[in-house]
Short mmCIF file of C-alpha atoms and ligand atoms in Angstrom, two decimals:
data_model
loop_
_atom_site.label_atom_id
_atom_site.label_comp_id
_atom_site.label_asym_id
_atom_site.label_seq_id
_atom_site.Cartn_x
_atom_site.Cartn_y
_atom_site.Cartn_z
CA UNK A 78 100.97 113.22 68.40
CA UNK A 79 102.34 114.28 71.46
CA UNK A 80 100.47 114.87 75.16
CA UNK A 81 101.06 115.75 78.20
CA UNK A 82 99.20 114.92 81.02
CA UNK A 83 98.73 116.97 84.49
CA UNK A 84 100.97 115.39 87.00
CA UNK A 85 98.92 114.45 89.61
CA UNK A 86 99.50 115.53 93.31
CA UNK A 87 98.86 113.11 95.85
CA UNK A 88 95.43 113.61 96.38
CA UNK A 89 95.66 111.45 99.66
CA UNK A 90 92.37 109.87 98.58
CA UNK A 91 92.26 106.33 97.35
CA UNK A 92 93.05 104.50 95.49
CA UNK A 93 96.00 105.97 94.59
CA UNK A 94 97.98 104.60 97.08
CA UNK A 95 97.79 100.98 96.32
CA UNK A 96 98.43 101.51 92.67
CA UNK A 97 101.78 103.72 93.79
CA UNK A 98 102.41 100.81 96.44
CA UNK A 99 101.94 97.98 93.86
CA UNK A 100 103.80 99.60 90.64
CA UNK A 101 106.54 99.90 93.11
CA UNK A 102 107.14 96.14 93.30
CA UNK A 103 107.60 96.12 89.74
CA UNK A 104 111.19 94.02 89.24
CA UNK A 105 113.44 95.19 85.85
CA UNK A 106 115.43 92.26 87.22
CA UNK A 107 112.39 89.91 87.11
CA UNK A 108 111.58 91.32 83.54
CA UNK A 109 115.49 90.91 82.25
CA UNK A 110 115.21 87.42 83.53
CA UNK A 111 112.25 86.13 81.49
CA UNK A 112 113.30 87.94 78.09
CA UNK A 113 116.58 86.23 78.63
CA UNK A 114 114.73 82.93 79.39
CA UNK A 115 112.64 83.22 76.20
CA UNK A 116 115.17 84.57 73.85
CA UNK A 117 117.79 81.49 74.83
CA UNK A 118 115.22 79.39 72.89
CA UNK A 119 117.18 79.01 69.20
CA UNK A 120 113.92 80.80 67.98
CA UNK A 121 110.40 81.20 68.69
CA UNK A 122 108.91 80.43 64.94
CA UNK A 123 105.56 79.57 64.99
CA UNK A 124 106.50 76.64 62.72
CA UNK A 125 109.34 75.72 65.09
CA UNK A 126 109.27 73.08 67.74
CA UNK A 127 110.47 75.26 70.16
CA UNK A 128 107.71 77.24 70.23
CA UNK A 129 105.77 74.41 72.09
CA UNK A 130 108.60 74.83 74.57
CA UNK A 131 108.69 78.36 74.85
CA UNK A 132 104.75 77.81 75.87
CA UNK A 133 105.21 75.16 78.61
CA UNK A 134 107.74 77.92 79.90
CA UNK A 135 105.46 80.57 80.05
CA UNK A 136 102.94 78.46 81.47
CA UNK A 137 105.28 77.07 84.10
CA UNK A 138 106.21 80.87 85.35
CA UNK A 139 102.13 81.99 85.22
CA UNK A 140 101.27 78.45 87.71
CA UNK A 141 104.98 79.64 89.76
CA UNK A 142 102.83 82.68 90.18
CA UNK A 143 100.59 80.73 92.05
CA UNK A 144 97.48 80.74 89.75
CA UNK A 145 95.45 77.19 88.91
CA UNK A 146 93.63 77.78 85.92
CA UNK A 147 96.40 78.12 83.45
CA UNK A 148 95.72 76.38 80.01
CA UNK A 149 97.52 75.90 75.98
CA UNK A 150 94.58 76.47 74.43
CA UNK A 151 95.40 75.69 70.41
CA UNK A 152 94.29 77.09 67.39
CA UNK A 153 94.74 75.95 63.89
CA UNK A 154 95.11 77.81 60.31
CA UNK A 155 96.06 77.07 56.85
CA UNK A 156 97.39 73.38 58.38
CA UNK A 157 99.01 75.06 60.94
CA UNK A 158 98.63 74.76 64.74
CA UNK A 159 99.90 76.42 67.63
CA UNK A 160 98.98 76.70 70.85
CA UNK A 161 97.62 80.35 73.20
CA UNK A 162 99.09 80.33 76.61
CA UNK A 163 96.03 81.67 78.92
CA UNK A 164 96.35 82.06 82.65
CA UNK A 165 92.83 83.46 84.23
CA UNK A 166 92.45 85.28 87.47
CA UNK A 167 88.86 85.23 88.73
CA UNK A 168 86.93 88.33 89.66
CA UNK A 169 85.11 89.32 92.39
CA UNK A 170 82.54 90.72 90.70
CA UNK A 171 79.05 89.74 89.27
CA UNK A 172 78.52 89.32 85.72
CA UNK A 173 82.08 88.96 85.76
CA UNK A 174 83.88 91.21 82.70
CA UNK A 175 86.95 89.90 81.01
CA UNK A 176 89.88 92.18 80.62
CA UNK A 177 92.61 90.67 78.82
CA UNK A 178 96.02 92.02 78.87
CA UNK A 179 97.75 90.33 75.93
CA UNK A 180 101.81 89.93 74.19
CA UNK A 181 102.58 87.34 71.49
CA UNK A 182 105.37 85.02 72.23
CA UNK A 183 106.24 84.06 68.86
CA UNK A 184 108.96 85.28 66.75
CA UNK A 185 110.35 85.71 63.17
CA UNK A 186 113.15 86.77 60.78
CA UNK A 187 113.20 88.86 58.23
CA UNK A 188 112.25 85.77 55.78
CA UNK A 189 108.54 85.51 57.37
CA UNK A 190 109.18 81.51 56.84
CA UNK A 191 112.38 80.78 57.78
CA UNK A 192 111.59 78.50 60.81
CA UNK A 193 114.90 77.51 61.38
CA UNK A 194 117.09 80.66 61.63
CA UNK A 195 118.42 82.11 64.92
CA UNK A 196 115.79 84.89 66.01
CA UNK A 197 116.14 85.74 70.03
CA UNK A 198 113.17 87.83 69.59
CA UNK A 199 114.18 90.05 72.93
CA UNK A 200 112.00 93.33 72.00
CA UNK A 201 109.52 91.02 69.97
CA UNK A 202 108.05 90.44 72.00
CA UNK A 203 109.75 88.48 74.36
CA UNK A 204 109.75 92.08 76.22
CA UNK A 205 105.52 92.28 76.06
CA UNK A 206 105.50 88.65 77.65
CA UNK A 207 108.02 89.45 80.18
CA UNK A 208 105.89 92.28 81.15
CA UNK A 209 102.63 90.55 81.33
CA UNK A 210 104.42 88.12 83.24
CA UNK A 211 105.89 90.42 85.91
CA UNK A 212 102.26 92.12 86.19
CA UNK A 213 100.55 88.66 86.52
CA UNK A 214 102.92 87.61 89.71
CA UNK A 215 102.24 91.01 91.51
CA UNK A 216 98.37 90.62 91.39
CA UNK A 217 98.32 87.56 92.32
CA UNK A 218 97.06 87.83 95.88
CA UNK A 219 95.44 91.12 94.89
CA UNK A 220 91.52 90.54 94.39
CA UNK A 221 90.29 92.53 91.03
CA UNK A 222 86.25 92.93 90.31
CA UNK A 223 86.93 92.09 87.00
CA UNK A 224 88.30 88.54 85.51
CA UNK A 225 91.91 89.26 84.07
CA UNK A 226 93.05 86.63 81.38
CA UNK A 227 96.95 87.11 80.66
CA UNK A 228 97.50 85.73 77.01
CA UNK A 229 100.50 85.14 75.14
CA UNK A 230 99.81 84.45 71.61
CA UNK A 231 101.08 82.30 68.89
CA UNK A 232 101.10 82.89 64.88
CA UNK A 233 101.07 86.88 65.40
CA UNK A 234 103.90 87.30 62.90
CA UNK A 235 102.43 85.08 60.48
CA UNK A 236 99.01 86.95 60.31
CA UNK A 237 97.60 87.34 63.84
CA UNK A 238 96.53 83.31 63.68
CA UNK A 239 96.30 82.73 67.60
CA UNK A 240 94.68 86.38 68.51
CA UNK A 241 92.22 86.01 66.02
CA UNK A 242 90.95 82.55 66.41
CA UNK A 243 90.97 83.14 70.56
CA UNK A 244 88.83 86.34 70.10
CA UNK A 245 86.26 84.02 67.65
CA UNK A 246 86.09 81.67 70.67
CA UNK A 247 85.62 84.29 73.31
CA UNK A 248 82.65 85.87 70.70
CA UNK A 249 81.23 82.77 70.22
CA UNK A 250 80.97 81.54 73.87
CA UNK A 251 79.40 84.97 74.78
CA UNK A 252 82.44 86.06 77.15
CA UNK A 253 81.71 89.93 77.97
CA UNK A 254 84.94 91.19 76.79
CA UNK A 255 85.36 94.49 78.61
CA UNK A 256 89.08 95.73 77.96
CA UNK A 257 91.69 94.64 76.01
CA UNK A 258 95.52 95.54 76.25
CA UNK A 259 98.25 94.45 73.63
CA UNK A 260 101.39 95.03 74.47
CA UNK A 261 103.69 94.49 71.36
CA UNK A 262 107.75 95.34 71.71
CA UNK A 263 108.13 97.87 75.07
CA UNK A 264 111.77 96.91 75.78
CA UNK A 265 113.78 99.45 73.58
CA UNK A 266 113.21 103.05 73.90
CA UNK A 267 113.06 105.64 71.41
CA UNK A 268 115.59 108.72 71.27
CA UNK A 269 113.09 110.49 73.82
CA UNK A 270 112.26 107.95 76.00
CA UNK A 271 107.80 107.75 75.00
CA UNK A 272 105.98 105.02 75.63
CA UNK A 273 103.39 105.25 72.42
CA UNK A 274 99.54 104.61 73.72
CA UNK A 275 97.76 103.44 71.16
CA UNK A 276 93.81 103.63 70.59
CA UNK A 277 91.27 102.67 68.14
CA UNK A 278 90.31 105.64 65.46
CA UNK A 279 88.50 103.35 63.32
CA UNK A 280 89.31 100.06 61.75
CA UNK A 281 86.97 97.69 61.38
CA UNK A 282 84.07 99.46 63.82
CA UNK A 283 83.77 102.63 64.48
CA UNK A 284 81.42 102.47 67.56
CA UNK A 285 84.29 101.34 70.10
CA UNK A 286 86.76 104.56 69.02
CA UNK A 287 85.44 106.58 71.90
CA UNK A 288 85.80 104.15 74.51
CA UNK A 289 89.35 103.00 73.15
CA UNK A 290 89.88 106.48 73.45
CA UNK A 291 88.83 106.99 77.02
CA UNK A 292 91.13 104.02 77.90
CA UNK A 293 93.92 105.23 76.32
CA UNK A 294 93.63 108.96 78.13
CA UNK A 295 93.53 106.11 81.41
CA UNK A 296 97.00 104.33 80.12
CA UNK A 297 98.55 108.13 79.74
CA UNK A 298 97.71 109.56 82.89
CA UNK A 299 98.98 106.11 84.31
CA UNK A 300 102.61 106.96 82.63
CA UNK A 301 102.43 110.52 84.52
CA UNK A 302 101.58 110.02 87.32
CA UNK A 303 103.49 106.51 88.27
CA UNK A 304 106.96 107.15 85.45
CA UNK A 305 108.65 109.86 84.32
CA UNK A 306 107.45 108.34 80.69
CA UNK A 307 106.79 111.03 78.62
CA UNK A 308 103.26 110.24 76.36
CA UNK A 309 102.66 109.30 72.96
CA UNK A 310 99.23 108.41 71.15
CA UNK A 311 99.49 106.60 68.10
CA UNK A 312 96.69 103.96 66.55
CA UNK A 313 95.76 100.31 66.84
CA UNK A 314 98.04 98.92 64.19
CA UNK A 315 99.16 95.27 63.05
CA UNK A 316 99.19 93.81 66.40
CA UNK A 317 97.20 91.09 68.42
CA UNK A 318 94.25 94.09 69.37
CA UNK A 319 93.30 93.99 65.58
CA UNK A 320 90.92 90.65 65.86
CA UNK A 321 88.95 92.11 68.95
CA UNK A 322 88.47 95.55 67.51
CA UNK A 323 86.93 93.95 64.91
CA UNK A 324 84.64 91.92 67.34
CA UNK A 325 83.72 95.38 68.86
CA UNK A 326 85.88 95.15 71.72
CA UNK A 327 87.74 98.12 73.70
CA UNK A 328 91.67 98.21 72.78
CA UNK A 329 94.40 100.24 73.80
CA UNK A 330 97.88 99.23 72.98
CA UNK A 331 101.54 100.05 74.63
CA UNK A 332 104.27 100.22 72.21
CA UNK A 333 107.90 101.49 72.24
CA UNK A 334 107.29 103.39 68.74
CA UNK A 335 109.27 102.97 65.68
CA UNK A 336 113.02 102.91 65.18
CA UNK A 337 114.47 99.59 66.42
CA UNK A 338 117.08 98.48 63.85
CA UNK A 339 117.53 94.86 65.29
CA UNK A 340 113.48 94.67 64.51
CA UNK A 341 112.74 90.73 63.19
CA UNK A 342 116.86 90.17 62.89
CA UNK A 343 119.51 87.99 65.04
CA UNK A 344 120.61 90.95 66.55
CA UNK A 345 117.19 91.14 68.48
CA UNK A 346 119.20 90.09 71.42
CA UNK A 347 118.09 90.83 75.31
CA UNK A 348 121.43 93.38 75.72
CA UNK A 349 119.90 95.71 73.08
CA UNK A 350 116.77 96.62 75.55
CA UNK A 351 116.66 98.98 78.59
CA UNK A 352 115.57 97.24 81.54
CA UNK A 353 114.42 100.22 83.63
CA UNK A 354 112.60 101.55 80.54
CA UNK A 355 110.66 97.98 80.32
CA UNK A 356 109.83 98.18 84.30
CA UNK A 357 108.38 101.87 83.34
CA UNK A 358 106.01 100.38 80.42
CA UNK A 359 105.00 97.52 83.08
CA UNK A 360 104.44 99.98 85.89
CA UNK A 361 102.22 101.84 83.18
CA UNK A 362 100.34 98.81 82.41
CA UNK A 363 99.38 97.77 85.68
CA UNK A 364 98.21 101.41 86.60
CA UNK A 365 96.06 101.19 83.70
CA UNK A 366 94.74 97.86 84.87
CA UNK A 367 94.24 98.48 88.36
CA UNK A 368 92.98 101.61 87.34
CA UNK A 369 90.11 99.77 85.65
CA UNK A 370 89.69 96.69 88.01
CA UNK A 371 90.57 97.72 91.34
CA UNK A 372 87.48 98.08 93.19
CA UNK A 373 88.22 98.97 96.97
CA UNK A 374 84.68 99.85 97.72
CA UNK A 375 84.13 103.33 96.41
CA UNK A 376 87.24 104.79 98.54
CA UNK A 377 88.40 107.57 96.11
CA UNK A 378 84.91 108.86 96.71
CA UNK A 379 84.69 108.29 100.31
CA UNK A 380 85.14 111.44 102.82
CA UNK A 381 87.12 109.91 105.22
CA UNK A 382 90.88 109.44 105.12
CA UNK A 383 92.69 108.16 108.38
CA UNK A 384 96.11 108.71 108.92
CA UNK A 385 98.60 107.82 111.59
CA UNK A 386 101.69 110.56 111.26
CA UNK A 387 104.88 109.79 109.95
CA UNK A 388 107.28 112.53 111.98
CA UNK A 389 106.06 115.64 113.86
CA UNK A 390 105.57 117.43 110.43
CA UNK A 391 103.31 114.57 108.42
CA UNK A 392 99.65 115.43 107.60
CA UNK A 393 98.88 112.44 106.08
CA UNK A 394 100.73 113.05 102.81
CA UNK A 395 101.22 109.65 100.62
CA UNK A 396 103.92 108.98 100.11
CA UNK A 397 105.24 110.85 103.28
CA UNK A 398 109.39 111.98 103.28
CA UNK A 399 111.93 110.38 105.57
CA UNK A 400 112.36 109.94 108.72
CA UNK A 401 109.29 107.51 109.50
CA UNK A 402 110.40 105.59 112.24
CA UNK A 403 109.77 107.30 115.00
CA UNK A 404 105.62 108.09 114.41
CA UNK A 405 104.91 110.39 117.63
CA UNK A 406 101.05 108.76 117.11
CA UNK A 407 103.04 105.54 118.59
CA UNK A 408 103.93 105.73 121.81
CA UNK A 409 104.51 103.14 124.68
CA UNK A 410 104.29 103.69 128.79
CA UNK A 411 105.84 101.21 130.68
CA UNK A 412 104.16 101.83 134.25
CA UNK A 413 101.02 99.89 135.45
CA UNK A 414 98.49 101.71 133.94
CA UNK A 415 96.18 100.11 136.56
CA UNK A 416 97.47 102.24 139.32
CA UNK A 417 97.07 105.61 137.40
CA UNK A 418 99.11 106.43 134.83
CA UNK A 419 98.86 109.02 132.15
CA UNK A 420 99.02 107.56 128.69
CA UNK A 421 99.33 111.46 127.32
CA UNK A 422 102.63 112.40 129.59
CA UNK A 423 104.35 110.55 126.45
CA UNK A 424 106.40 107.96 125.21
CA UNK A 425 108.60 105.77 127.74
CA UNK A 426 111.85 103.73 127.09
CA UNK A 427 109.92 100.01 127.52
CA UNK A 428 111.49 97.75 129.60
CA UNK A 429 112.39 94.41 128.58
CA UNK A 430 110.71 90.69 129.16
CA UNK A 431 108.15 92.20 131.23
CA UNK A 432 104.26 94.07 129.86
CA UNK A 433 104.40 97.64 128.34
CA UNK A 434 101.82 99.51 126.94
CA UNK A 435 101.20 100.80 123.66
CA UNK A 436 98.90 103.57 122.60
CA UNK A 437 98.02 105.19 118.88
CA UNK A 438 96.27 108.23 118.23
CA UNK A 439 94.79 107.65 114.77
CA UNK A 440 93.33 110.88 112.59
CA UNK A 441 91.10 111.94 109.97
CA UNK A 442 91.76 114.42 107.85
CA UNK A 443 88.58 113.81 105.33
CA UNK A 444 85.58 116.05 105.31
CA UNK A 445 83.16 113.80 106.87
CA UNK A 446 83.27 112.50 110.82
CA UNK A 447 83.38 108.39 111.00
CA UNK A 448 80.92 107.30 113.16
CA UNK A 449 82.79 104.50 116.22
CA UNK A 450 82.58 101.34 116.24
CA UNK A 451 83.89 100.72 112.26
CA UNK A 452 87.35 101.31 112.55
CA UNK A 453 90.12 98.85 113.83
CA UNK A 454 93.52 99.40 114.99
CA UNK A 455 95.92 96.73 114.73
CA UNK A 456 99.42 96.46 116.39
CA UNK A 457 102.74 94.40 115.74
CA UNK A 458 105.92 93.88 116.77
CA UNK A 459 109.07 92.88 115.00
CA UNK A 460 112.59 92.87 114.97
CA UNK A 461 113.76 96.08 113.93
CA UNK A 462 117.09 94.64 112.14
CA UNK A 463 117.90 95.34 108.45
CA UNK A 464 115.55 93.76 106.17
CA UNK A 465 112.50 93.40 107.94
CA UNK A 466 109.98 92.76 105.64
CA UNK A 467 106.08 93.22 106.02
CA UNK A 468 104.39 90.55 107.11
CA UNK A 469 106.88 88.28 108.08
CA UNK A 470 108.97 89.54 110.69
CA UNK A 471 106.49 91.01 112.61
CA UNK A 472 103.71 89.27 114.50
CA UNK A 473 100.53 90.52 116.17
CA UNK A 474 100.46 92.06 119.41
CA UNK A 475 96.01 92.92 119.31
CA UNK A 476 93.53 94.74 117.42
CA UNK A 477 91.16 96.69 119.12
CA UNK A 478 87.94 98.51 117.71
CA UNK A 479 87.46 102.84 118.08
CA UNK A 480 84.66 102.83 119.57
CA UNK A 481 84.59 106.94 119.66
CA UNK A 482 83.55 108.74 116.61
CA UNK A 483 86.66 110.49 114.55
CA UNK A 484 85.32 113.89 113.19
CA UNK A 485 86.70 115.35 110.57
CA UNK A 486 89.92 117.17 111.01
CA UNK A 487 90.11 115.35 114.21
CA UNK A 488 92.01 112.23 115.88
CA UNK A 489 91.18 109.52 118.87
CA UNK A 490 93.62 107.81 120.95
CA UNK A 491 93.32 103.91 120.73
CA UNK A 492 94.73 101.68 123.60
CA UNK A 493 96.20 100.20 125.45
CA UNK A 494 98.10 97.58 123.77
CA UNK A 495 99.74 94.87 126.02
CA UNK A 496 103.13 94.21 124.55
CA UNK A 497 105.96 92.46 125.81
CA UNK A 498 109.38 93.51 124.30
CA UNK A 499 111.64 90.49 123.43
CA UNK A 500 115.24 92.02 122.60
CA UNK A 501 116.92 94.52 123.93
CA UNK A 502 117.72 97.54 122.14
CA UNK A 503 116.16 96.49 119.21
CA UNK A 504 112.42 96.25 118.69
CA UNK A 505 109.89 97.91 115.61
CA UNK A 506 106.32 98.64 116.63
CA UNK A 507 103.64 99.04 113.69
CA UNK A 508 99.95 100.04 113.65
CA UNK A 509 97.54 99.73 111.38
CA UNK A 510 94.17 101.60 111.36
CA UNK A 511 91.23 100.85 108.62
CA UNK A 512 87.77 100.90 107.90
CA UNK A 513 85.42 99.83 105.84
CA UNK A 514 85.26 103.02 104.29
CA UNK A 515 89.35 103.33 103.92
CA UNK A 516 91.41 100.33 103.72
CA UNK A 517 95.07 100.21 104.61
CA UNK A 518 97.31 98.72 101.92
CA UNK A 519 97.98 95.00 103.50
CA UNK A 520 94.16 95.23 103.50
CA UNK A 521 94.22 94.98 99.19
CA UNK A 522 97.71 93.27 98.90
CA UNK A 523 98.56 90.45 101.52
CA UNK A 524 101.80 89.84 99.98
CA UNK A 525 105.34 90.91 100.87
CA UNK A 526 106.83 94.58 101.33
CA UNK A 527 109.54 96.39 102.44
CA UNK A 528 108.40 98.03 105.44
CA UNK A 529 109.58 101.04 104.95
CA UNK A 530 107.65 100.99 101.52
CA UNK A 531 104.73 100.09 103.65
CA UNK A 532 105.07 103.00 106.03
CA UNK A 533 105.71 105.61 103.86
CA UNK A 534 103.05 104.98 100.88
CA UNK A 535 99.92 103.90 102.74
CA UNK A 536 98.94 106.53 105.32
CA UNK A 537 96.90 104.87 107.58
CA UNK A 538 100.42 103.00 108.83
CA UNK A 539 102.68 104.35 111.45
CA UNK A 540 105.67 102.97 112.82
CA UNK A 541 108.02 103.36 116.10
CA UNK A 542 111.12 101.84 116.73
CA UNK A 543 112.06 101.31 120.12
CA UNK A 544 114.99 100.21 122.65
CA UNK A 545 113.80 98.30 124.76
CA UNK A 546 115.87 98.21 128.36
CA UNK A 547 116.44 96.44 131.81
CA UNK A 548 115.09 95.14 133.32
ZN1 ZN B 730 105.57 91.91 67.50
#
């Protein structure tokens, strides 16, 4: 079946702008890397010994990441053992839900048993783990309500032999499985390009079909509105999902569709898959996860939205066109302020090595005045050479507090700012302004962005580059 969901316009209200900031930092290169690093293994057989190395190198790339608790946790069946590779990120919430977000690392050839032959396993699934991988590194520093466990499973081929004896463990220890997502070959795209979102309609219980359901409308609007992927749905079907949906849990599944003719064969090989297609499923993933997990304090329901403009024309829109370095909300004056100046007569050249001042005029555009005393402005400067990358080549100049109300539809001035410029001719002012009630982007993701990403997807950043002269 095929859908098509409404494109969604940039609303301006959260949090839509961290997702779009975040699936932005998806890497194909990152993802290319790992399936190449996982199908140079002679094969990934659950009866091989490689697959024991395959696991210590996806453990080794989830603890790179930067996360602590990541364990082999093994299963047996039939005489057989293997181990589950499962790296947990901690909620913030209470009671603490478990989504897992799940790829099988194993392999096979056409022979089921043959533990021996050459099987790269590139679209199965060394594509699913790459992806789980790539979205594991991005949130790391980003805080979730929910606890995520990333799995990579063992035995899938052979009958689903890590998934199902993981979800018995999780059942039995009274874990409050609240999502599951499988993702199960998503390197090699059709003739038209789908991603297939599969749901539940049935299986072993019926009562979690709705839910499934609800997810899976989540996962497709995720494809519109953050790729140009056009929709499938499909079922649940012969994948790692199968042993929670029979434990009642909630399971969607992302899945490249039928068709690929180097499926369980040698020819499985990383050149067969398209990279940007792979970075598209990811991206679609990790909406569909933040979607569910990101919890930013009710923002997409709050009435206030600052903004600091972009150029002359911006009204806040996310993300905003080019040019954004010259926000007319920054502005400096480089006279003593002390002996009467007039911070609205404009922006000045500053003058170098000696105290300038910097003022921001920060806006709301929600329906709802916020009340002073809540918001913060904060200001930085950095070298405006190529490359400069947010946080780290800027550092603070001050943060001050609005202490007059914003209402709705209308904008304060914040300042002044003491700044001293350090190099002439060269120099990037940034503000930031947030609230409680509407948090900037570095507020949710503390790691490192291209600036100009930064400026141009979260609204409540401006940006001014100066030259700095004389003195
Ligand atoms: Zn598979």
């Amino acid at each position: 079946m095929r859908v098509t969901p409404a494109k969604r316009k940039w609303t301006g209200t959260l949090p839509d702008k961290f997702i779009a900031t975040l699936v932005e930092l998806v890497s194909a290169e990152a993802l290319r890397e790992t399936v190449e690093a996982l199908a140079a293994f002679p094969t990934r057989h659950t009866f091989s010994p490689h697959l024991g190395e395959a696991a210590g190198r996806i453990s080794d790339q989830f603890t790179a990441a930067g996360y602590t608790d990541v364990v082999r946790r093994p299963w047996s069946h039939a005489g057989h053992s293997g181990d589950n590779v499962v790296c947990t990120k901690p909620g913030t919430g209470s009671g603490d839900p478990v989504i897992i977000v799940c790829a099988h690392y194993d392999c096979r050839m056409e022979d089921l048993n043959n533990a021996t032959a050459r099987a790269p396993g590139a679209d199965d699934n060394g594509s699913g783990v790459a992806a789980i991988l790539e979205i594991a590194r991005l949130l790391a520093p980003v805080a979730l309500s929910a606890t995520v466990r990333f799995v990579a499973f063992s035995g899938e081929e052979q009958g689903l032999w890590g998934a199902t004896e993981y979800a018995a463990q999780l059942h039995a220890a009274g874990t409050d499985v609240y999502r599951v997502i499988n993702l199960d070959m998503v390197g090699r795209p059709p003739e038209d390009g789908s991603v297939t979102v599969e749901r539940d309609e049935g299986n072993a219980v019926p009562s979690n079909d709705a839910a499934s359901q609800a997810l899976g409308a989540v996962m497709a609007q995720a494809a519109a509105s953050y790729t140009a992927l056009p929709v499938k749905l499909g079922p649940i079907y012969a994948s790692d999902y199968m042993p929670f949906e029979a434990h009642s849990d909630v399971t969607v599944g992302a899945y490249e569709g039928e068709g690929n003719p180097h499926y369980h064969r040698t020819s499985d090989k990383p050149a067969t898959l398209d990279y940007g297609y792979l970075a598209a499923v990811t991206k679609t993933v990790l909406a569909t996860l933040l979607a569910e997990a990101l919890d930013v304090a009710d923002e997409a329901r709050s009435a206030v939205d600052l903004y600091i403009r972009d150029s002359q024309a911006d009204t806040g829109s996310q993300p905003s066109g080019a040019p954004n370095e010259a926000s007319p909300d920054l502005w400096v004056r480089n006279s003593d302020i002390q002996v009467g100046d007039d911070p609205e007569l404009g922006h000045q050249t500053p003058v170098n090595g000696v105290p300038n001042f910097l003022y921001v005029r920060v806006h709301n555009r929600g329906t709802a005045a916020l009340g002073g005393g809540v918001a913060r402005v904060r200001t930085y400067q950095g070298d405006s050479g190529a490359g400069a990358t947010w946080p780290a080549r800027f550092q603070p100049i001050g943060t001050l507090v609005i202490d007059q109300a914003i209402p709705a539809g209308g904008s304060v001035r914040v300042g002044p700012f003491a700044w001293t410029p350090h190099s002439v001719d060269h120099e990037r002012l940034l503000a930031i302004a947030s609230a409680p009630s509407d948090h900037s982007v570095p507020d949710v993701y503390p790691g490192e962005l291209d600036t100009d990403l930064l400026v141009r997807f979260d609204n409540n950043v401006g940006r001014r580059d100066v030259a700095p002269q004389g003195p």
